[in-house]
Amino acid sequence: MKEFQCGSLVPGCDWHTRADEEAEVMRRAVEHMRETHGETVIRETMIEAIRSRIQKVRDAA
């Protein structure tokens, strides 16, 4: 299970997402950046920043 906490990139944002695949976490994070934070262009540096903050977490039992 992979997790991204938006607050690690955008201070004060409580949004987070979890998925089995990193690609799905990335898709959701990019969608969130567009919809919530008004990012109209997602540059490679933003993708790298998101990817570097994705963490592996244990599945909830």
PDB file of C-alpha atoms in Angstrom, residues 9-29:
ATOM      1  CA  LEU A   9       4.064  19.277  -0.122  1.00  0.00           C
ATOM      2  CA  VAL A  10       1.433  21.947   0.575  1.00  0.00           C
ATOM      3  CA  PRO A  11       1.639  23.034   4.226  1.00  0.00           C
ATOM      4  CA  GLY A  12      -1.733  23.025   5.965  1.00  0.00           C
ATOM      5  CA  CYS A  13      -3.458  20.654   3.534  1.00  0.00           C
ATOM      6  CA  ASP A  14      -4.963  17.633   5.305  1.00  0.00           C
ATOM      7  CA  TRP A  15      -5.780  15.645   2.142  1.00  0.00           C
ATOM      8  CA  HIS A  16      -4.214  12.219   1.679  1.00  0.00           C
ATOM      9  CA  THR A  17      -4.705   9.163  -0.474  1.00  0.00           C
ATOM     10  CA  ARG A  18      -3.765   5.489  -0.395  1.00  0.00           C
ATOM     11  CA  ALA A  19      -3.685   2.876  -3.130  1.00  0.00           C
ATOM     12  CA  ASP A  20      -1.947  -0.388  -3.910  1.00  0.00           C
ATOM     13  CA  GLU A  21      -0.091   1.065  -6.894  1.00  0.00           C
ATOM     14  CA  GLU A  22       2.102   4.164  -7.001  1.00  0.00           C
ATOM     15  CA  ALA A  23       0.578   5.089 -10.372  1.00  0.00           C
ATOM     16  CA  GLU A  24      -2.894   5.350  -8.818  1.00  0.00           C
ATOM     17  CA  VAL A  25      -1.568   7.467  -5.949  1.00  0.00           C
ATOM     18  CA  MET A  26       0.083   9.762  -8.520  1.00  0.00           C
ATOM     19  CA  ARG A  27      -3.130  10.017 -10.570  1.00  0.00           C
ATOM     20  CA  ARG A  28      -5.165  10.967  -7.504  1.00  0.00           C
ATOM     21  CA  ALA A  29      -2.534  13.426  -6.272  1.00  0.00           C
TER      22      ALA A  29
END
